[in-house]
Amino acid sequence: MDTFLRRPLTARLATEGPTVRPVWYLWEDGSFWVLTGPWARLPDLVRRNPAVALVVDECEVATGRVQQVIARGRAELLPFDVPRGRRKLSRYLGPDESLWDERFLGYLLDDPAERGTLWLRLTPASLKAQDLSYSVRPAR
């Protein structure tokens, strides 16, 4: 499961409503870390009701690889720290920050307190991993 979650896949995070949004995440120290802030509705939704669900999955029809991880728990909002932000963003954007779009560099270079950047941390109360892969028969 850890190997799967270390891949730069997109997760979907569900809050009350329900509201579902695709998110980039960092799986670290047994928690999902999602970058958020005042530009999004997510912090307000979590403050109102911290119960969330998150799914990371992949489906490769050509190979039959189908895997999923489903997490549920109470999210918390924490101050943003740049080293963790760098680890998260480099998963998706690569290690060479000079190639990153300026929008992403701002998270690392701007003052998080001024910008309002936060972490949403989900330490799962429930975590379920499933491999639903199947064999693919060659075309005739």
Short mmCIF file of C-alpha atoms in Angstrom, two decimals:
data_model
loop_
_atom_site.label_atom_id
_atom_site.label_comp_id
_atom_site.label_asym_id
_atom_site.label_seq_id
_atom_site.Cartn_x
_atom_site.Cartn_y
_atom_site.Cartn_z
CA MET A 1 0.00 0.00 0.00
CA ASP A 2 2.80 2.45 0.85
CA THR A 3 4.42 1.90 -2.56
CA PHE A 4 1.11 2.58 -4.29
CA LEU A 5 0.44 5.73 -2.24
CA ARG A 6 3.91 7.11 -2.94
CA ARG A 7 3.06 7.32 -6.64
CA PRO A 8 1.96 10.76 -7.93
CA LEU A 9 -1.68 9.83 -8.38
CA THR A 10 -4.64 12.14 -7.96
CA ALA A 11 -6.91 11.48 -5.01
CA ARG A 12 -10.51 12.54 -4.59
CA LEU A 13 -11.44 14.10 -1.26
CA ALA A 14 -15.07 14.17 -0.15
CA THR A 15 -16.50 16.51 2.47
CA GLU A 16 -20.03 17.16 3.63
CA GLY A 17 -22.58 18.10 1.04
CA PRO A 18 -21.25 15.86 -0.42
CA THR A 19 -18.54 17.83 -2.14
CA VAL A 20 -15.82 15.92 -3.99
CA ARG A 21 -12.65 17.46 -5.35
CA PRO A 22 -9.53 16.02 -7.02
CA VAL A 23 -6.39 16.72 -4.97
CA TRP A 24 -2.69 16.13 -5.07
CA TYR A 25 -1.52 14.63 -1.81
CA LEU A 26 1.54 13.51 0.09
CA TRP A 27 1.34 10.20 1.96
CA GLU A 28 3.75 10.63 4.86
CA ASP A 29 3.90 9.51 8.49
CA GLY A 30 0.67 7.53 8.11
CA SER A 31 -1.29 10.59 6.97
CA PHE A 32 -2.51 12.21 3.78
CA TRP A 33 -1.35 15.83 3.44
CA VAL A 34 -3.31 18.14 1.11
CA LEU A 35 -2.35 21.75 0.44
CA THR A 36 -5.22 24.22 0.79
CA GLY A 37 -6.00 27.79 1.81
CA PRO A 38 -8.44 30.69 1.61
CA TRP A 39 -8.69 30.44 -2.20
CA ALA A 40 -10.65 27.19 -1.71
CA ARG A 41 -13.85 26.25 0.12
CA LEU A 42 -12.14 23.24 1.66
CA PRO A 43 -10.92 24.87 4.91
CA ASP A 44 -14.40 26.22 5.72
CA LEU A 45 -16.01 22.87 4.97
CA VAL A 46 -13.55 21.05 7.22
CA ARG A 47 -13.99 23.58 10.04
CA ARG A 48 -17.74 23.03 9.85
CA ASN A 49 -17.48 19.24 9.69
CA PRO A 50 -14.06 17.52 9.76
CA ALA A 51 -15.42 14.11 8.67
CA VAL A 52 -13.92 13.33 5.24
CA ALA A 53 -13.31 10.42 2.91
CA LEU A 54 -10.49 10.12 0.39
CA VAL A 55 -9.91 7.65 -2.42
CA VAL A 56 -6.78 7.05 -4.48
CA ASP A 57 -7.26 4.65 -7.36
CA GLU A 58 -6.05 3.63 -10.76
CA CYS A 59 -7.55 1.63 -13.57
CA GLU A 60 -5.35 0.59 -16.48
CA VAL A 61 -7.64 -1.14 -18.95
CA ALA A 62 -4.77 -2.23 -21.21
CA THR A 63 -3.06 -4.17 -18.40
CA GLY A 64 -6.01 -4.98 -16.15
CA ARG A 65 -4.39 -3.23 -13.19
CA VAL A 66 -7.06 -1.91 -10.82
CA GLN A 67 -6.03 -0.77 -7.36
CA GLN A 68 -7.63 1.46 -4.78
CA VAL A 69 -7.11 2.84 -1.31
CA ILE A 70 -10.04 4.32 0.60
CA ALA A 71 -9.48 6.38 3.75
CA ARG A 72 -11.98 7.86 6.17
CA GLY A 73 -11.47 10.00 9.24
CA ARG A 74 -11.45 13.47 10.70
CA ALA A 75 -9.36 16.05 8.88
CA GLU A 76 -7.45 18.74 10.69
CA LEU A 77 -6.07 22.02 9.41
CA LEU A 78 -2.44 22.72 10.30
CA PRO A 79 0.11 25.44 9.51
CA PHE A 80 1.93 25.00 6.21
CA ASP A 81 5.62 24.11 6.29
CA VAL A 82 7.82 24.61 3.25
CA PRO A 83 9.92 21.40 3.46
CA ARG A 84 6.80 19.20 3.37
CA GLY A 85 5.37 21.43 0.62
CA ARG A 86 8.51 20.90 -1.44
CA ARG A 87 8.31 17.12 -0.98
CA LYS A 88 4.66 17.11 -2.03
CA LEU A 89 5.02 19.34 -5.08
CA SER A 90 8.18 17.64 -6.36
CA ARG A 91 6.20 14.34 -6.49
CA TYR A 92 3.96 15.82 -9.16
CA LEU A 93 6.15 18.46 -10.79
CA GLY A 94 9.58 16.83 -10.65
CA PRO A 95 12.69 17.76 -8.69
CA ASP A 96 13.78 20.74 -10.86
CA GLU A 97 11.91 23.71 -9.40
CA SER A 98 13.16 25.96 -12.22
CA LEU A 99 10.73 24.08 -14.51
CA TRP A 100 7.70 24.57 -12.26
CA ASP A 101 4.85 26.91 -13.08
CA GLU A 102 5.08 30.09 -10.95
CA ARG A 103 1.77 29.29 -9.25
CA PHE A 104 3.41 26.34 -7.50
CA LEU A 105 6.64 28.14 -6.64
CA GLY A 106 4.57 30.73 -4.79
CA TYR A 107 3.62 28.15 -2.17
CA LEU A 108 7.30 27.71 -1.34
CA LEU A 109 8.49 31.30 -1.72
CA ASP A 110 5.59 33.35 -0.34
CA ASP A 111 4.96 33.78 3.36
CA PRO A 112 2.42 31.02 4.21
CA ALA A 113 0.87 33.19 6.94
CA GLU A 114 0.26 36.05 4.49
CA ARG A 115 -1.03 33.78 1.77
CA GLY A 116 -3.07 31.69 4.22
CA THR A 117 -1.61 28.40 3.02
CA LEU A 118 -2.59 25.44 5.20
CA TRP A 119 -2.25 21.71 5.35
CA LEU A 120 -5.26 19.49 5.56
CA ARG A 121 -4.03 16.37 7.33
CA LEU A 122 -6.08 13.19 7.27
CA THR A 123 -4.78 10.49 9.59
CA PRO A 124 -7.17 7.70 8.63
CA ALA A 125 -9.41 6.12 11.25
CA SER A 126 -10.24 3.60 8.50
CA LEU A 127 -7.88 2.65 5.68
CA LYS A 128 -8.73 -0.05 3.14
CA ALA A 129 -6.54 -1.13 0.22
CA GLN A 130 -7.85 -3.41 -2.52
CA ASP A 131 -6.29 -4.93 -5.60
CA LEU A 132 -9.10 -5.62 -8.07
CA SER A 133 -6.79 -6.36 -10.99
CA TYR A 134 -7.81 -8.80 -13.69
CA SER A 135 -6.16 -10.68 -16.54
CA VAL A 136 -6.34 -9.17 -19.99
CA ARG A 137 -6.74 -11.61 -22.84
CA PRO A 138 -4.95 -10.82 -26.06
CA ALA A 139 -7.20 -9.66 -28.90
CA ARG A 140 -8.02 -12.33 -31.45
#
